[in-house]
Amino acid sequence: MKRLSAPPTPPPFGTDAVNVLRYILFAKTPMSAEGNGNGSSYARVILQQCLSARLMVQPATESEDAEYVQIGRGLIVYVCFLKGASETMIDKMVKSVLEARLSEPTDGGRLVSILDLPGDVMIIPQATLGGSLKGKVMQYHGNVQKDDGLRLYTQFVEKCEKTVAIANVKTGQNSIVRYGTYGNRQVFSTETNGPYTHYIEF
């Protein structure tokens, strides 16, 4: 059974690694896959290449151990939806994320997409990407409402799953898509072959 949403109590916190990335990346001009023509964005994505990744999707309770998902070599996708985001963006976002030629093949040749590598995909809801530094405090007034964010996140995950499944049929591979629980603290670990990270606005 799919678990995309956490109970309403915990707020959507981010990983320390991504908060560090925000300070590095926001000082640079991001890649833009769409935009609204007014210099602002409706969604933000960070793409991180990985050799492996492991994410907690359900915290431990008194009666059960914590539940994790994991992937092998592939792509980690941190995603955040901002005010004004809509379902019409999802197809373009998924196409951009999965078809961008950012993955290094084992033979050291030209970069390929994660679908052509082929590799696994891990999607992590990352509300902190919508933050804006005001003085010494991060504010998140630009994020979508939680119910809207969950709906868009669910559609994004489902579209990624369908796209990877179609690619698997064509390539004969068995790449997988794993994803975090929307609204949970994203307890996460990964191994990479270098800080090969890209930030995209839509």
PDB file of C-alpha atoms in Angstrom:
ATOM      1  CA  MET A   1       0.000   0.000   0.000  1.00  0.00           C
ATOM      2  CA  LYS A   2       1.367   3.403  -0.944  1.00  0.00           C
ATOM      3  CA  ARG A   3       2.085   5.900   1.815  1.00  0.00           C
ATOM      4  CA  LEU A   4       2.601   9.344   0.324  1.00  0.00           C
ATOM      5  CA  SER A   5       1.319  11.449   3.198  1.00  0.00           C
ATOM      6  CA  ALA A   6       2.257  11.546   6.855  1.00  0.00           C
ATOM      7  CA  PRO A   7      -0.188  12.269   9.703  1.00  0.00           C
ATOM      8  CA  PRO A   8      -1.000  15.998   9.932  1.00  0.00           C
ATOM      9  CA  THR A   9       1.006  16.730  13.094  1.00  0.00           C
ATOM     10  CA  PRO A  10       4.675  16.680  11.963  1.00  0.00           C
ATOM     11  CA  PRO A  11       5.739  19.698   9.855  1.00  0.00           C
ATOM     12  CA  PRO A  12       7.726  19.129   6.636  1.00  0.00           C
ATOM     13  CA  PHE A  13      11.351  19.525   7.701  1.00  0.00           C
ATOM     14  CA  GLY A  14      14.323  19.159   5.356  1.00  0.00           C
ATOM     15  CA  THR A  15      17.646  17.344   5.514  1.00  0.00           C
ATOM     16  CA  ASP A  16      20.687  19.229   6.754  1.00  0.00           C
ATOM     17  CA  ALA A  17      22.433  18.446   3.456  1.00  0.00           C
ATOM     18  CA  VAL A  18      19.768  20.193   1.420  1.00  0.00           C
ATOM     19  CA  ASN A  19      19.768  23.244   3.700  1.00  0.00           C
ATOM     20  CA  VAL A  20      23.508  23.537   3.059  1.00  0.00           C
ATOM     21  CA  LEU A  21      22.914  23.146  -0.668  1.00  0.00           C
ATOM     22  CA  ARG A  22      20.383  25.981  -0.579  1.00  0.00           C
ATOM     23  CA  TYR A  23      23.006  28.461   0.609  1.00  0.00           C
ATOM     24  CA  ILE A  24      25.423  27.310  -2.087  1.00  0.00           C
ATOM     25  CA  LEU A  25      22.960  27.080  -4.949  1.00  0.00           C
ATOM     26  CA  PHE A  26      20.889  30.186  -4.329  1.00  0.00           C
ATOM     27  CA  ALA A  27      23.994  32.317  -4.793  1.00  0.00           C
ATOM     28  CA  LYS A  28      24.106  31.129  -8.405  1.00  0.00           C
ATOM     29  CA  THR A  29      21.745  31.473 -11.331  1.00  0.00           C
ATOM     30  CA  PRO A  30      19.643  28.274 -11.454  1.00  0.00           C
ATOM     31  CA  MET A  31      18.740  26.283 -14.507  1.00  0.00           C
ATOM     32  CA  SER A  32      15.194  27.118 -15.588  1.00  0.00           C
ATOM     33  CA  ALA A  33      12.940  24.639 -17.333  1.00  0.00           C
ATOM     34  CA  GLU A  34       9.865  26.830 -17.446  1.00  0.00           C
ATOM     35  CA  GLY A  35       9.136  29.864 -15.266  1.00  0.00           C
ATOM     36  CA  ASN A  36       6.120  32.144 -15.333  1.00  0.00           C
ATOM     37  CA  GLY A  37       7.593  35.056 -17.247  1.00  0.00           C
ATOM     38  CA  ASN A  38       7.825  37.271 -14.162  1.00  0.00           C
ATOM     39  CA  GLY A  39      11.080  35.965 -12.728  1.00  0.00           C
ATOM     40  CA  SER A  40       9.450  33.718 -10.135  1.00  0.00           C
ATOM     41  CA  SER A  41       8.900  29.970 -10.048  1.00  0.00           C
ATOM     42  CA  TYR A  42       6.141  27.521  -9.162  1.00  0.00           C
ATOM     43  CA  ALA A  43       8.323  24.525  -8.279  1.00  0.00           C
ATOM     44  CA  ARG A  44      11.936  23.849  -7.372  1.00  0.00           C
ATOM     45  CA  VAL A  45      13.892  20.654  -7.863  1.00  0.00           C
ATOM     46  CA  ILE A  46      17.373  19.511  -6.873  1.00  0.00           C
ATOM     47  CA  LEU A  47      18.856  16.570  -8.774  1.00  0.00           C
ATOM     48  CA  GLN A  48      21.649  14.599  -7.088  1.00  0.00           C
ATOM     49  CA  GLN A  49      23.480  11.669  -8.653  1.00  0.00           C
ATOM     50  CA  CYS A  50      24.051   8.752  -6.285  1.00  0.00           C
ATOM     51  CA  LEU A  51      25.606   5.305  -6.020  1.00  0.00           C
ATOM     52  CA  SER A  52      23.021   4.365  -3.387  1.00  0.00           C
ATOM     53  CA  ALA A  53      20.461   6.060  -1.148  1.00  0.00           C
ATOM     54  CA  ARG A  54      18.303   5.112   1.824  1.00  0.00           C
ATOM     55  CA  LEU A  55      15.303   7.056   3.155  1.00  0.00           C
ATOM     56  CA  MET A  56      13.049   6.547   6.172  1.00  0.00           C
ATOM     57  CA  VAL A  57       9.379   6.607   5.166  1.00  0.00           C
ATOM     58  CA  GLN A  58       7.875   5.709   8.537  1.00  0.00           C
ATOM     59  CA  PRO A  59       9.439   6.435  11.961  1.00  0.00           C
ATOM     60  CA  ALA A  60       9.770   3.678  14.535  1.00  0.00           C
ATOM     61  CA  THR A  61       6.978   3.164  17.055  1.00  0.00           C
ATOM     62  CA  GLU A  62       6.834   1.228  20.309  1.00  0.00           C
ATOM     63  CA  SER A  63       5.647  -1.842  18.427  1.00  0.00           C
ATOM     64  CA  GLU A  64       7.313  -1.504  15.014  1.00  0.00           C
ATOM     65  CA  ASP A  65      10.748  -0.698  13.641  1.00  0.00           C
ATOM     66  CA  ALA A  66      11.297   2.254  11.330  1.00  0.00           C
ATOM     67  CA  GLU A  67      10.490   1.602   7.664  1.00  0.00           C
ATOM     68  CA  TYR A  68      12.967   2.508   4.912  1.00  0.00           C
ATOM     69  CA  VAL A  69      13.163   2.512   1.121  1.00  0.00           C
ATOM     70  CA  GLN A  70      16.411   2.397  -0.813  1.00  0.00           C
ATOM     71  CA  ILE A  71      17.821   2.531  -4.324  1.00  0.00           C
ATOM     72  CA  GLY A  72      21.058   1.617  -6.046  1.00  0.00           C
ATOM     73  CA  ARG A  73      22.873   3.748  -8.568  1.00  0.00           C
ATOM     74  CA  GLY A  74      20.613   6.470  -9.848  1.00  0.00           C
ATOM     75  CA  LEU A  75      19.090   9.883  -9.253  1.00  0.00           C
ATOM     76  CA  ILE A  76      17.798  11.581  -6.101  1.00  0.00           C
ATOM     77  CA  VAL A  77      15.065  14.151  -6.772  1.00  0.00           C
ATOM     78  CA  TYR A  78      14.257  16.725  -4.090  1.00  0.00           C
ATOM     79  CA  VAL A  79      11.025  18.508  -5.017  1.00  0.00           C
ATOM     80  CA  CYS A  80       9.096  21.483  -3.620  1.00  0.00           C
ATOM     81  CA  PHE A  81       5.900  23.083  -4.944  1.00  0.00           C
ATOM     82  CA  LEU A  82       5.256  26.811  -4.513  1.00  0.00           C
ATOM     83  CA  LYS A  83       2.125  28.949  -4.638  1.00  0.00           C
ATOM     84  CA  GLY A  84       0.662  28.964  -8.126  1.00  0.00           C
ATOM     85  CA  ALA A  85       1.782  25.412  -8.939  1.00  0.00           C
ATOM     86  CA  SER A  86      -0.760  23.278 -10.793  1.00  0.00           C
ATOM     87  CA  GLU A  87      -1.275  19.870 -12.373  1.00  0.00           C
ATOM     88  CA  THR A  88      -0.403  21.300 -15.798  1.00  0.00           C
ATOM     89  CA  MET A  89       3.257  21.486 -14.705  1.00  0.00           C
ATOM     90  CA  ILE A  90       3.669  17.826 -13.801  1.00  0.00           C
ATOM     91  CA  ASP A  91       4.316  16.360 -17.253  1.00  0.00           C
ATOM     92  CA  LYS A  92       6.970  18.967 -18.066  1.00  0.00           C
ATOM     93  CA  MET A  93       8.640  18.543 -14.681  1.00  0.00           C
ATOM     94  CA  VAL A  94       8.849  14.771 -15.012  1.00  0.00           C
ATOM     95  CA  LYS A  95      10.122  14.995 -18.588  1.00  0.00           C
ATOM     96  CA  SER A  96      12.810  17.490 -17.579  1.00  0.00           C
ATOM     97  CA  VAL A  97      13.908  15.514 -14.525  1.00  0.00           C
ATOM     98  CA  LEU A  98      14.046  12.090 -16.174  1.00  0.00           C
ATOM     99  CA  GLU A  99      15.346  13.124 -19.608  1.00  0.00           C
ATOM    100  CA  ALA A 100      18.018  15.642 -18.595  1.00  0.00           C
ATOM    101  CA  ARG A 101      21.436  14.279 -19.614  1.00  0.00           C
ATOM    102  CA  LEU A 102      23.151  14.479 -16.251  1.00  0.00           C
ATOM    103  CA  SER A 103      24.166  10.865 -15.548  1.00  0.00           C
ATOM    104  CA  GLU A 104      27.669   9.522 -16.171  1.00  0.00           C
ATOM    105  CA  PRO A 105      27.737   6.084 -17.832  1.00  0.00           C
ATOM    106  CA  THR A 106      30.091   3.401 -16.535  1.00  0.00           C
ATOM    107  CA  ASP A 107      32.173   3.548 -19.733  1.00  0.00           C
ATOM    108  CA  GLY A 108      32.940   7.210 -19.104  1.00  0.00           C
ATOM    109  CA  GLY A 109      31.270   8.361 -22.308  1.00  0.00           C
ATOM    110  CA  ARG A 110      28.950  11.300 -22.837  1.00  0.00           C
ATOM    111  CA  LEU A 111      26.370  12.085 -20.183  1.00  0.00           C
ATOM    112  CA  VAL A 112      22.980  10.397 -20.544  1.00  0.00           C
ATOM    113  CA  SER A 113      19.569  10.672 -18.918  1.00  0.00           C
ATOM    114  CA  ILE A 114      18.662   8.520 -15.937  1.00  0.00           C
ATOM    115  CA  LEU A 115      16.301   6.604 -18.252  1.00  0.00           C
ATOM    116  CA  ASP A 116      19.154   5.825 -20.653  1.00  0.00           C
ATOM    117  CA  LEU A 117      21.712   5.007 -17.951  1.00  0.00           C
ATOM    118  CA  PRO A 118      19.505   3.254 -16.767  1.00  0.00           C
ATOM    119  CA  GLY A 119      19.237   3.914 -13.041  1.00  0.00           C
ATOM    120  CA  ASP A 120      16.901   4.061 -10.070  1.00  0.00           C
ATOM    121  CA  VAL A 121      15.038   7.170  -8.895  1.00  0.00           C
ATOM    122  CA  MET A 122      14.383   8.343  -5.334  1.00  0.00           C
ATOM    123  CA  ILE A 123      11.937  11.239  -4.864  1.00  0.00           C
ATOM    124  CA  ILE A 124      12.090  13.248  -1.639  1.00  0.00           C
ATOM    125  CA  PRO A 125       9.504  15.937  -0.754  1.00  0.00           C
ATOM    126  CA  GLN A 126      11.565  18.936   0.325  1.00  0.00           C
ATOM    127  CA  ALA A 127       9.519  21.887   1.581  1.00  0.00           C
ATOM    128  CA  THR A 128      12.634  23.753   2.718  1.00  0.00           C
ATOM    129  CA  LEU A 129      13.499  24.462  -0.925  1.00  0.00           C
ATOM    130  CA  GLY A 130      10.670  27.015  -0.859  1.00  0.00           C
ATOM    131  CA  GLY A 131      12.312  29.020   1.895  1.00  0.00           C
ATOM    132  CA  SER A 132      13.496  32.619   1.698  1.00  0.00           C
ATOM    133  CA  LEU A 133      16.053  34.073   4.101  1.00  0.00           C
ATOM    134  CA  LYS A 134      14.709  37.150   5.914  1.00  0.00           C
ATOM    135  CA  GLY A 135      17.433  38.519   8.115  1.00  0.00           C
ATOM    136  CA  LYS A 136      18.557  35.481  10.104  1.00  0.00           C
ATOM    137  CA  VAL A 137      15.339  33.493   9.728  1.00  0.00           C
ATOM    138  CA  MET A 138      14.112  31.234   6.935  1.00  0.00           C
ATOM    139  CA  GLN A 139      10.473  31.840   5.950  1.00  0.00           C
ATOM    140  CA  TYR A 140       8.265  29.552   3.883  1.00  0.00           C
ATOM    141  CA  HIS A 141       5.323  31.790   2.960  1.00  0.00           C
ATOM    142  CA  GLY A 142       5.775  30.961  -0.725  1.00  0.00           C
ATOM    143  CA  ASN A 143       5.047  27.246  -0.354  1.00  0.00           C
ATOM    144  CA  VAL A 144       1.734  25.753  -1.454  1.00  0.00           C
ATOM    145  CA  GLN A 145      -0.823  24.699   1.128  1.00  0.00           C
ATOM    146  CA  LYS A 146      -0.114  21.228   2.487  1.00  0.00           C
ATOM    147  CA  ASP A 147      -3.160  19.577   0.856  1.00  0.00           C
ATOM    148  CA  ASP A 148      -2.250  21.041  -2.543  1.00  0.00           C
ATOM    149  CA  GLY A 149       1.385  20.059  -2.082  1.00  0.00           C
ATOM    150  CA  LEU A 150       0.430  16.467  -1.306  1.00  0.00           C
ATOM    151  CA  ARG A 151      -1.808  16.281  -4.378  1.00  0.00           C
ATOM    152  CA  LEU A 152       0.900  17.637  -6.692  1.00  0.00           C
ATOM    153  CA  TYR A 153       3.583  15.479  -5.096  1.00  0.00           C
ATOM    154  CA  THR A 154       1.433  12.360  -5.528  1.00  0.00           C
ATOM    155  CA  GLN A 155       0.877  13.159  -9.204  1.00  0.00           C
ATOM    156  CA  PHE A 156       4.597  13.793  -9.701  1.00  0.00           C
ATOM    157  CA  VAL A 157       5.499  10.440  -8.119  1.00  0.00           C
ATOM    158  CA  GLU A 158       2.896   8.533 -10.116  1.00  0.00           C
ATOM    159  CA  LYS A 159       4.015  10.105 -13.402  1.00  0.00           C
ATOM    160  CA  CYS A 160       7.646   9.250 -12.635  1.00  0.00           C
ATOM    161  CA  GLU A 161       6.664   5.653 -11.867  1.00  0.00           C
ATOM    162  CA  LYS A 162       4.780   5.335 -15.151  1.00  0.00           C
ATOM    163  CA  THR A 163       7.608   6.885 -17.171  1.00  0.00           C
ATOM    164  CA  VAL A 164      10.258   4.617 -15.643  1.00  0.00           C
ATOM    165  CA  ALA A 165       8.017   1.566 -16.126  1.00  0.00           C
ATOM    166  CA  ILE A 166       7.648   2.384 -19.842  1.00  0.00           C
ATOM    167  CA  ALA A 167      11.424   2.822 -20.157  1.00  0.00           C
ATOM    168  CA  ASN A 168      11.960  -0.548 -18.443  1.00  0.00           C
ATOM    169  CA  VAL A 169       9.825  -2.258 -21.074  1.00  0.00           C
ATOM    170  CA  LYS A 170      11.891  -0.669 -23.854  1.00  0.00           C
ATOM    171  CA  THR A 171      15.306  -1.380 -22.297  1.00  0.00           C
ATOM    172  CA  GLY A 172      14.586  -4.680 -20.575  1.00  0.00           C
ATOM    173  CA  GLN A 173      15.940  -3.224 -17.330  1.00  0.00           C
ATOM    174  CA  ASN A 174      14.338  -3.226 -13.886  1.00  0.00           C
ATOM    175  CA  SER A 175      14.921   0.315 -12.621  1.00  0.00           C
ATOM    176  CA  ILE A 176      12.803   1.312  -9.625  1.00  0.00           C
ATOM    177  CA  VAL A 177      11.223   4.470  -8.240  1.00  0.00           C
ATOM    178  CA  ARG A 178      11.120   4.999  -4.477  1.00  0.00           C
ATOM    179  CA  TYR A 179       9.756   8.043  -2.658  1.00  0.00           C
ATOM    180  CA  GLY A 180       9.466   9.720   0.708  1.00  0.00           C
ATOM    181  CA  THR A 181       6.375  10.350   2.792  1.00  0.00           C
ATOM    182  CA  TYR A 182       4.997  13.858   2.315  1.00  0.00           C
ATOM    183  CA  GLY A 183       5.031  15.766   5.607  1.00  0.00           C
ATOM    184  CA  ASN A 184       7.615  13.549   7.320  1.00  0.00           C
ATOM    185  CA  ARG A 185      11.056  14.560   8.474  1.00  0.00           C
ATOM    186  CA  GLN A 186      13.206  13.148   5.674  1.00  0.00           C
ATOM    187  CA  VAL A 187      15.787  11.016   7.533  1.00  0.00           C
ATOM    188  CA  PHE A 188      18.162  10.149   4.740  1.00  0.00           C
ATOM    189  CA  SER A 189      21.606   8.846   3.808  1.00  0.00           C
ATOM    190  CA  THR A 190      23.383   8.505   0.468  1.00  0.00           C
ATOM    191  CA  GLU A 191      26.678   7.575  -1.152  1.00  0.00           C
ATOM    192  CA  THR A 192      27.762   9.577  -4.187  1.00  0.00           C
ATOM    193  CA  ASN A 193      30.671   9.536  -6.618  1.00  0.00           C
ATOM    194  CA  GLY A 194      31.006  13.310  -6.356  1.00  0.00           C
ATOM    195  CA  PRO A 195      28.939  16.419  -5.493  1.00  0.00           C
ATOM    196  CA  TYR A 196      27.228  16.360  -8.873  1.00  0.00           C
ATOM    197  CA  THR A 197      24.105  18.367  -8.075  1.00  0.00           C
ATOM    198  CA  HIS A 198      21.784  20.528 -10.177  1.00  0.00           C
ATOM    199  CA  TYR A 199      19.053  22.966  -9.207  1.00  0.00           C
ATOM    200  CA  ILE A 200      16.102  23.581 -11.555  1.00  0.00           C
ATOM    201  CA  GLU A 201      13.158  25.984 -11.324  1.00  0.00           C
ATOM    202  CA  PHE A 202       9.837  25.502 -13.102  1.00  0.00           C
TER     203      PHE A 202
END
